[in-house]
PDB file of C-alpha atoms in Angstrom:
ATOM      1  CA  MET A   1       7.982 -14.850   8.906  1.00 96.00           C
ATOM      2  CA  THR A   2       5.561 -12.545   7.093  1.00 98.00           C
ATOM      3  CA  GLN A   3       7.630  -9.809   5.468  1.00 98.00           C
ATOM      4  CA  ILE A   4       5.997  -6.632   4.190  1.00 98.00           C
ATOM      5  CA  ALA A   5       7.708  -4.172   1.852  1.00 98.00           C
ATOM      6  CA  ILE A   6       6.371  -0.633   1.588  1.00 98.00           C
ATOM      7  CA  LEU A   7       7.903   0.806  -1.570  1.00 98.00           C
ATOM      8  CA  THR A   8       8.963   4.384  -0.968  1.00 98.00           C
ATOM      9  CA  PHE A   9      10.608   6.533  -3.629  1.00 98.00           C
ATOM     10  CA  ASP A  10      11.934  10.094  -3.774  1.00 98.00           C
ATOM     11  CA  GLY A  11       9.021  12.515  -3.718  1.00 98.00           C
ATOM     12  CA  PHE A  12       6.961  10.075  -1.649  1.00 98.00           C
ATOM     13  CA  ASN A  13       3.756  11.040   0.114  1.00 97.00           C
ATOM     14  CA  GLU A  14       4.373  10.815   3.857  1.00 97.00           C
ATOM     15  CA  ILE A  15       0.785   9.825   4.682  1.00 96.00           C
ATOM     16  CA  ASP A  16       0.848   6.841   2.348  1.00 93.00           C
ATOM     17  CA  SER A  17       4.104   5.306   3.530  1.00 96.00           C
ATOM     18  CA  PHE A  18       3.998   6.187   7.213  1.00 97.00           C
ATOM     19  CA  VAL A  19       0.318   5.497   7.956  1.00 96.00           C
ATOM     20  CA  ALA A  20       0.461   2.098   6.265  1.00 96.00           C
ATOM     21  CA  LEU A  21       3.696   1.292   8.105  1.00 98.00           C
ATOM     22  CA  ASN A  22       2.294   2.403  11.446  1.00 97.00           C
ATOM     23  CA  ILE A  23      -0.936   0.418  11.178  1.00 98.00           C
ATOM     24  CA  LEU A  24       0.783  -2.700   9.879  1.00 98.00           C
ATOM     25  CA  THR A  25       3.272  -2.672  12.752  1.00 97.00           C
ATOM     26  CA  ARG A  26       0.364  -2.696  15.208  1.00 97.00           C
ATOM     27  CA  VAL A  27       0.068  -6.426  14.565  1.00 97.00           C
ATOM     28  CA  ARG A  28       1.709  -7.986  17.597  1.00 91.00           C
ATOM     29  CA  ARG A  29       3.308 -11.110  16.193  1.00 95.00           C
ATOM     30  CA  ASP A  30       6.933 -12.166  16.351  1.00 96.00           C
ATOM     31  CA  ASP A  31       6.739 -13.488  12.789  1.00 97.00           C
ATOM     32  CA  TRP A  32       5.427 -10.224  11.293  1.00 98.00           C
ATOM     33  CA  LYS A  33       7.517  -7.302  10.041  1.00 98.00           C
ATOM     34  CA  ALA A  34       6.781  -4.292   7.824  1.00 98.00           C
ATOM     35  CA  GLU A  35       9.644  -2.188   6.450  1.00 98.00           C
ATOM     36  CA  LEU A  36      10.224   0.676   4.023  1.00 98.00           C
ATOM     37  CA  ALA A  37      12.017  -0.414   0.843  1.00 98.00           C
ATOM     38  CA  SER A  38      13.646   2.128  -1.469  1.00 98.00           C
ATOM     39  CA  PRO A  39      16.023   2.257  -4.444  1.00 98.00           C
ATOM     40  CA  SER A  40      18.546   4.337  -2.455  1.00 98.00           C
ATOM     41  CA  ARG A  41      19.603   4.485   1.182  1.00 98.00           C
ATOM     42  CA  ILE A  42      18.128   7.951   1.676  1.00 98.00           C
ATOM     43  CA  VAL A  43      14.884   9.141   0.098  1.00 98.00           C
ATOM     44  CA  THR A  44      13.229  12.541   0.433  1.00 98.00           C
ATOM     45  CA  SER A  45       9.492  13.085   0.624  1.00 98.00           C
ATOM     46  CA  ALA A  46       7.449  15.568  -1.398  1.00 97.00           C
ATOM     47  CA  ASN A  47       7.720  17.931   1.584  1.00 98.00           C
ATOM     48  CA  GLY A  48      11.429  17.507   2.233  1.00 98.00           C
ATOM     49  CA  VAL A  49      11.372  14.816   4.926  1.00 98.00           C
ATOM     50  CA  ARG A  50      14.501  12.685   4.592  1.00 98.00           C
ATOM     51  CA  ILE A  51      14.373   9.067   5.733  1.00 98.00           C
ATOM     52  CA  GLU A  52      16.706   6.100   5.647  1.00 98.00           C
ATOM     53  CA  ALA A  53      15.358   3.038   3.880  1.00 98.00           C
ATOM     54  CA  GLN A  54      15.134  -0.136   5.923  1.00 98.00           C
ATOM     55  CA  LYS A  55      15.438  -2.433   2.925  1.00 98.00           C
ATOM     56  CA  PRO A  56      16.617  -2.156  -0.700  1.00 98.00           C
ATOM     57  CA  LEU A  57      14.042  -2.025  -3.477  1.00 98.00           C
ATOM     58  CA  SER A  58      14.843  -5.604  -4.511  1.00 98.00           C
ATOM     59  CA  PHE A  59      13.484  -6.804  -1.156  1.00 98.00           C
ATOM     60  CA  ALA A  60       9.996  -6.423  -2.612  1.00 98.00           C
ATOM     61  CA  SER A  61      10.495  -9.417  -4.892  1.00 98.00           C
ATOM     62  CA  SER A  62      10.902 -11.812  -1.968  1.00 98.00           C
ATOM     63  CA  ALA A  63       8.449 -10.150   0.447  1.00 98.00           C
ATOM     64  CA  ASP A  64       5.104 -11.753   1.219  1.00 98.00           C
ATOM     65  CA  VAL A  65       3.293  -8.421   0.894  1.00 99.00           C
ATOM     66  CA  VAL A  66       4.148  -5.368  -1.201  1.00 98.00           C
ATOM     67  CA  VAL A  67       2.561  -1.945  -0.751  1.00 98.00           C
ATOM     68  CA  VAL A  68       3.442   0.569  -3.468  1.00 98.00           C
ATOM     69  CA  GLY A  69       3.230   4.053  -2.012  1.00 96.00           C
ATOM     70  CA  SER A  70       2.564   7.179  -4.027  1.00 97.00           C
ATOM     71  CA  GLY A  71       4.435  10.396  -4.630  1.00 97.00           C
ATOM     72  CA  LYS A  72       4.883  13.332  -6.939  1.00 96.00           C
ATOM     73  CA  LYS A  73       7.588  11.535  -8.960  1.00 98.00           C
ATOM     74  CA  THR A  74       5.791   8.264  -9.677  1.00 98.00           C
ATOM     75  CA  ARG A  75       5.817   8.850 -13.439  1.00 97.00           C
ATOM     76  CA  GLU A  76       9.605   9.134 -13.241  1.00 97.00           C
ATOM     77  CA  VAL A  77       9.688   5.973 -11.148  1.00 98.00           C
ATOM     78  CA  VAL A  78       7.834   3.865 -13.721  1.00 98.00           C
ATOM     79  CA  ALA A  79      10.100   5.238 -16.462  1.00 98.00           C
ATOM     80  CA  ASN A  80      13.200   4.019 -14.606  1.00 98.00           C
ATOM     81  CA  GLU A  81      13.936   0.649 -16.200  1.00 98.00           C
ATOM     82  CA  SER A  82      16.553  -0.378 -13.645  1.00 97.00           C
ATOM     83  CA  TRP A  83      14.099   0.100 -10.786  1.00 98.00           C
ATOM     84  CA  MET A  84      11.264  -1.660 -12.557  1.00 98.00           C
ATOM     85  CA  ASP A  85      13.562  -4.569 -13.414  1.00 97.00           C
ATOM     86  CA  GLN A  86      14.180  -5.105  -9.686  1.00 97.00           C
ATOM     87  CA  LEU A  87      10.475  -5.665  -9.041  1.00 98.00           C
ATOM     88  CA  SER A  88       9.607  -9.291  -9.790  1.00 98.00           C
ATOM     89  CA  LEU A  89       6.172  -9.210  -8.176  1.00 98.00           C
ATOM     90  CA  ASP A  90       3.750 -12.111  -8.434  1.00 98.00           C
ATOM     91  CA  PRO A  91       0.166 -12.042  -7.103  1.00 97.00           C
ATOM     92  CA  LYS A  92       0.164 -15.852  -7.020  1.00 97.00           C
ATOM     93  CA  ARG A  93       2.562 -15.762  -4.081  1.00 98.00           C
ATOM     94  CA  GLN A  94       2.238 -12.187  -2.784  1.00 98.00           C
ATOM     95  CA  LEU A  95      -0.396  -9.727  -1.653  1.00 98.00           C
ATOM     96  CA  ILE A  96       0.202  -6.566  -3.683  1.00 98.00           C
ATOM     97  CA  ALA A  97      -1.366  -3.185  -3.029  1.00 98.00           C
ATOM     98  CA  SER A  98      -1.039   0.330  -4.404  1.00 98.00           C
ATOM     99  CA  GLN A  99      -1.841   3.685  -2.891  1.00 98.00           C
ATOM    100  CA  CYS A 100      -2.902   6.550  -5.200  1.00 98.00           C
ATOM    101  CA  SER A 101      -0.223   7.021  -7.902  1.00 98.00           C
ATOM    102  CA  GLY A 102       1.312   3.692  -6.898  1.00 98.00           C
ATOM    103  CA  ALA A 103      -1.299   2.295  -9.292  1.00 98.00           C
ATOM    104  CA  LEU A 104       0.973   3.453 -12.124  1.00 98.00           C
ATOM    105  CA  VAL A 105       3.583   0.971 -10.918  1.00 98.00           C
ATOM    106  CA  LEU A 106       1.044  -1.867 -10.914  1.00 97.00           C
ATOM    107  CA  ALA A 107      -0.009  -0.935 -14.434  1.00 96.00           C
ATOM    108  CA  ARG A 108       3.611  -0.691 -15.605  1.00 97.00           C
ATOM    109  CA  LEU A 109       4.354  -4.167 -14.207  1.00 97.00           C
ATOM    110  CA  GLY A 110       1.223  -5.672 -15.772  1.00 96.00           C
ATOM    111  CA  LEU A 111      -0.297  -6.564 -12.424  1.00 96.00           C
ATOM    112  CA  LEU A 112      -3.811  -5.280 -12.969  1.00 91.00           C
ATOM    113  CA  GLU A 113      -6.044  -8.320 -13.470  1.00 77.00           C
ATOM    114  CA  SER A 114      -8.870  -6.110 -14.721  1.00 77.00           C
ATOM    115  CA  PRO A 115      -8.964  -2.581 -16.166  1.00 81.00           C
ATOM    116  CA  LEU A 116     -10.138  -1.209 -12.820  1.00 91.00           C
ATOM    117  CA  VAL A 117      -7.990   0.394 -10.131  1.00 97.00           C
ATOM    118  CA  CYS A 118      -8.389   3.020  -7.412  1.00 97.00           C
ATOM    119  CA  ALA A 119      -6.194   6.105  -7.428  1.00 97.00           C
ATOM    120  CA  ASP A 120      -6.132   9.772  -6.474  1.00 96.00           C
ATOM    121  CA  ARG A 121      -7.855  12.337  -8.695  1.00 95.00           C
ATOM    122  CA  SER A 122      -4.806  13.487 -10.653  1.00 94.00           C
ATOM    123  CA  THR A 123      -3.482   9.974 -11.252  1.00 97.00           C
ATOM    124  CA  ALA A 124      -6.958   8.910 -12.356  1.00 96.00           C
ATOM    125  CA  GLN A 125      -6.645  11.151 -15.411  1.00 94.00           C
ATOM    126  CA  VAL A 126      -3.408   9.439 -16.451  1.00 94.00           C
ATOM    127  CA  LEU A 127      -4.841   5.956 -15.936  1.00 95.00           C
ATOM    128  CA  GLN A 128      -8.057   6.741 -17.773  1.00 95.00           C
ATOM    129  CA  ALA A 129      -6.084   8.053 -20.734  1.00 93.00           C
ATOM    130  CA  ALA A 130      -4.444   4.612 -20.850  1.00 90.00           C
ATOM    131  CA  GLY A 131      -7.824   2.869 -20.888  1.00 92.00           C
ATOM    132  CA  ILE A 132      -7.849   1.928 -17.210  1.00 94.00           C
ATOM    133  CA  GLN A 133     -11.058   2.584 -15.294  1.00 95.00           C
ATOM    134  CA  VAL A 134     -10.877   4.389 -11.942  1.00 97.00           C
ATOM    135  CA  PRO A 135     -13.982   3.889  -9.784  1.00 96.00           C
ATOM    136  CA  GLU A 136     -15.430   6.552  -7.542  1.00 96.00           C
ATOM    137  CA  SER A 137     -14.484   4.555  -4.463  1.00 96.00           C
ATOM    138  CA  PRO A 138     -11.593   4.418  -1.960  1.00 97.00           C
ATOM    139  CA  PHE A 139     -10.730   0.727  -2.323  1.00 98.00           C
ATOM    140  CA  HIS A 140     -10.867  -2.056  -4.881  1.00 97.00           C
ATOM    141  CA  CYS A 141      -9.439  -5.552  -4.987  1.00 96.00           C
ATOM    142  CA  GLU A 142      -9.067  -8.275  -7.616  1.00 95.00           C
ATOM    143  CA  GLY A 143      -7.720 -11.473  -6.091  1.00 95.00           C
ATOM    144  CA  ASN A 144      -4.415 -10.663  -4.395  1.00 97.00           C
ATOM    145  CA  VAL A 145      -4.062  -7.193  -5.932  1.00 97.00           C
ATOM    146  CA  ALA A 146      -5.655  -4.223  -4.165  1.00 98.00           C
ATOM    147  CA  SER A 147      -5.637  -0.464  -4.628  1.00 98.00           C
ATOM    148  CA  ALA A 148      -6.719   2.577  -2.641  1.00 98.00           C
ATOM    149  CA  GLY A 149      -7.530   6.094  -3.788  1.00 98.00           C
ATOM    150  CA  GLY A 150      -6.944   9.150  -1.614  1.00 96.00           C
ATOM    151  CA  CYS A 151      -4.220   9.577   0.999  1.00 94.00           C
ATOM    152  CA  LEU A 152      -6.538   8.945   3.917  1.00 95.00           C
ATOM    153  CA  ALA A 153      -7.611   5.630   2.386  1.00 97.00           C
ATOM    154  CA  SER A 154      -4.306   4.038   3.379  1.00 96.00           C
ATOM    155  CA  HIS A 155      -5.932   2.379   6.396  1.00 97.00           C
ATOM    156  CA  TYR A 156      -8.020   0.335   3.962  1.00 98.00           C
ATOM    157  CA  LEU A 157      -4.874  -1.148   2.429  1.00 98.00           C
ATOM    158  CA  ALA A 158      -3.375  -1.913   5.825  1.00 98.00           C
ATOM    159  CA  GLY A 159      -6.684  -3.283   7.047  1.00 98.00           C
ATOM    160  CA  TRP A 160      -7.059  -5.502   3.985  1.00 98.00           C
ATOM    161  CA  ILE A 161      -3.594  -6.971   4.474  1.00 98.00           C
ATOM    162  CA  ILE A 162      -4.147  -7.648   8.165  1.00 98.00           C
ATOM    163  CA  TRP A 163      -7.605  -9.146   7.631  1.00 98.00           C
ATOM    164  CA  ARG A 164      -6.394 -11.395   4.822  1.00 98.00           C
ATOM    165  CA  LEU A 165      -3.410 -12.702   6.768  1.00 98.00           C
ATOM    166  CA  CYS A 166      -4.420 -12.441  10.425  1.00 98.00           C
ATOM    167  CA  GLY A 167      -8.209 -12.231  10.481  1.00 98.00           C
ATOM    168  CA  LYS A 168     -10.864  -9.604  11.049  1.00 98.00           C
ATOM    169  CA  ALA A 169     -10.315  -9.371  14.808  1.00 98.00           C
ATOM    170  CA  ALA A 170      -6.643  -8.523  14.289  1.00 98.00           C
ATOM    171  CA  MET A 171      -7.627  -5.847  11.767  1.00 98.00           C
ATOM    172  CA  HIS A 172     -10.048  -4.327  14.274  1.00 98.00           C
ATOM    173  CA  ASP A 173      -7.374  -4.342  16.971  1.00 97.00           C
ATOM    174  CA  ALA A 174      -4.834  -2.620  14.724  1.00 98.00           C
ATOM    175  CA  LEU A 175      -7.249   0.087  13.624  1.00 98.00           C
ATOM    176  CA  ARG A 176      -8.465   0.689  17.171  1.00 97.00           C
ATOM    177  CA  TYR A 177      -5.013   2.098  18.012  1.00 94.00           C
ATOM    178  CA  VAL A 178      -5.161   4.814  15.364  1.00 96.00           C
ATOM    179  CA  VAL A 179      -8.775   5.901  14.834  1.00 96.00           C
ATOM    180  CA  PRO A 180     -10.078   9.059  16.555  1.00 97.00           C
ATOM    181  CA  VAL A 181     -11.037   8.615  20.197  1.00 97.00           C
ATOM    182  CA  GLY A 182     -14.782   8.368  20.598  1.00 97.00           C
ATOM    183  CA  GLU A 183     -15.229   7.428  16.950  1.00 97.00           C
ATOM    184  CA  GLU A 184     -13.817   3.916  17.080  1.00 97.00           C
ATOM    185  CA  THR A 185     -17.073   2.200  16.201  1.00 97.00           C
ATOM    186  CA  VAL A 186     -17.807   4.496  13.260  1.00 97.00           C
ATOM    187  CA  PHE A 187     -14.345   4.112  11.710  1.00 97.00           C
ATOM    188  CA  ILE A 188     -13.995   0.387  12.297  1.00 98.00           C
ATOM    189  CA  ASP A 189     -17.508  -0.403  11.097  1.00 98.00           C
ATOM    190  CA  ARG A 190     -16.888   1.642   7.946  1.00 98.00           C
ATOM    191  CA  ALA A 191     -13.567  -0.099   7.253  1.00 98.00           C
ATOM    192  CA  THR A 192     -15.197  -3.467   7.826  1.00 98.00           C
ATOM    193  CA  ALA A 193     -18.009  -2.647   5.383  1.00 98.00           C
ATOM    194  CA  VAL A 194     -15.561  -1.504   2.694  1.00 98.00           C
ATOM    195  CA  LEU A 195     -13.279  -4.532   3.056  1.00 98.00           C
ATOM    196  CA  ALA A 196     -15.783  -7.305   3.749  1.00 98.00           C
ATOM    197  CA  PRO A 197     -16.616  -7.998   0.078  1.00 97.00           C
ATOM    198  CA  TYR A 198     -12.942  -8.805  -0.488  1.00 96.00           C
ATOM    199  CA  CYS A 199     -12.128 -10.512   2.820  1.00 95.00           C
ATOM    200  CA  GLY A 200     -15.309 -11.901   4.326  1.00 73.00           C
TER     201      GLY A 200
END
């Protein structure tokens, strides 16, 4: 069973968590499951959307894939020692990805193999102040650790995970469900070009 944990904290960005979850669940395999993992049973988004977590935060440590979503409270998240202590992540046995400010969690856990990570514009300032380079690109990957910058770059993270574990054809199939009608070729070709250096 391939288990995927999408870490979702209070103040989360709905696009990051829900788009990644939706695309990842487009993989039609009985041994494949993506779920939202949170430190409490109920978490509230930056815009007041309340959801019930599917898994506890500690689930991330045993999952095969971990996606760290972003949110307006990520700096508070990385300062919470009890939450960080629950995250025993290891790129030797897991695929690990961050979306926007989720990069702060990767940095806090010492998971950045190089001083280069993608993030949103505001988080980039924080990372750069810490000596971490933020490229002017939507996606970057070092080994089994990937990052995306910009909310609408979440399909790159989902696509990377699917391509790495299920192949390029499966990634194309998953994206074909969600891209704009009539623009399938443009979107899928672009995603393929962005991800190919890390998956091909």
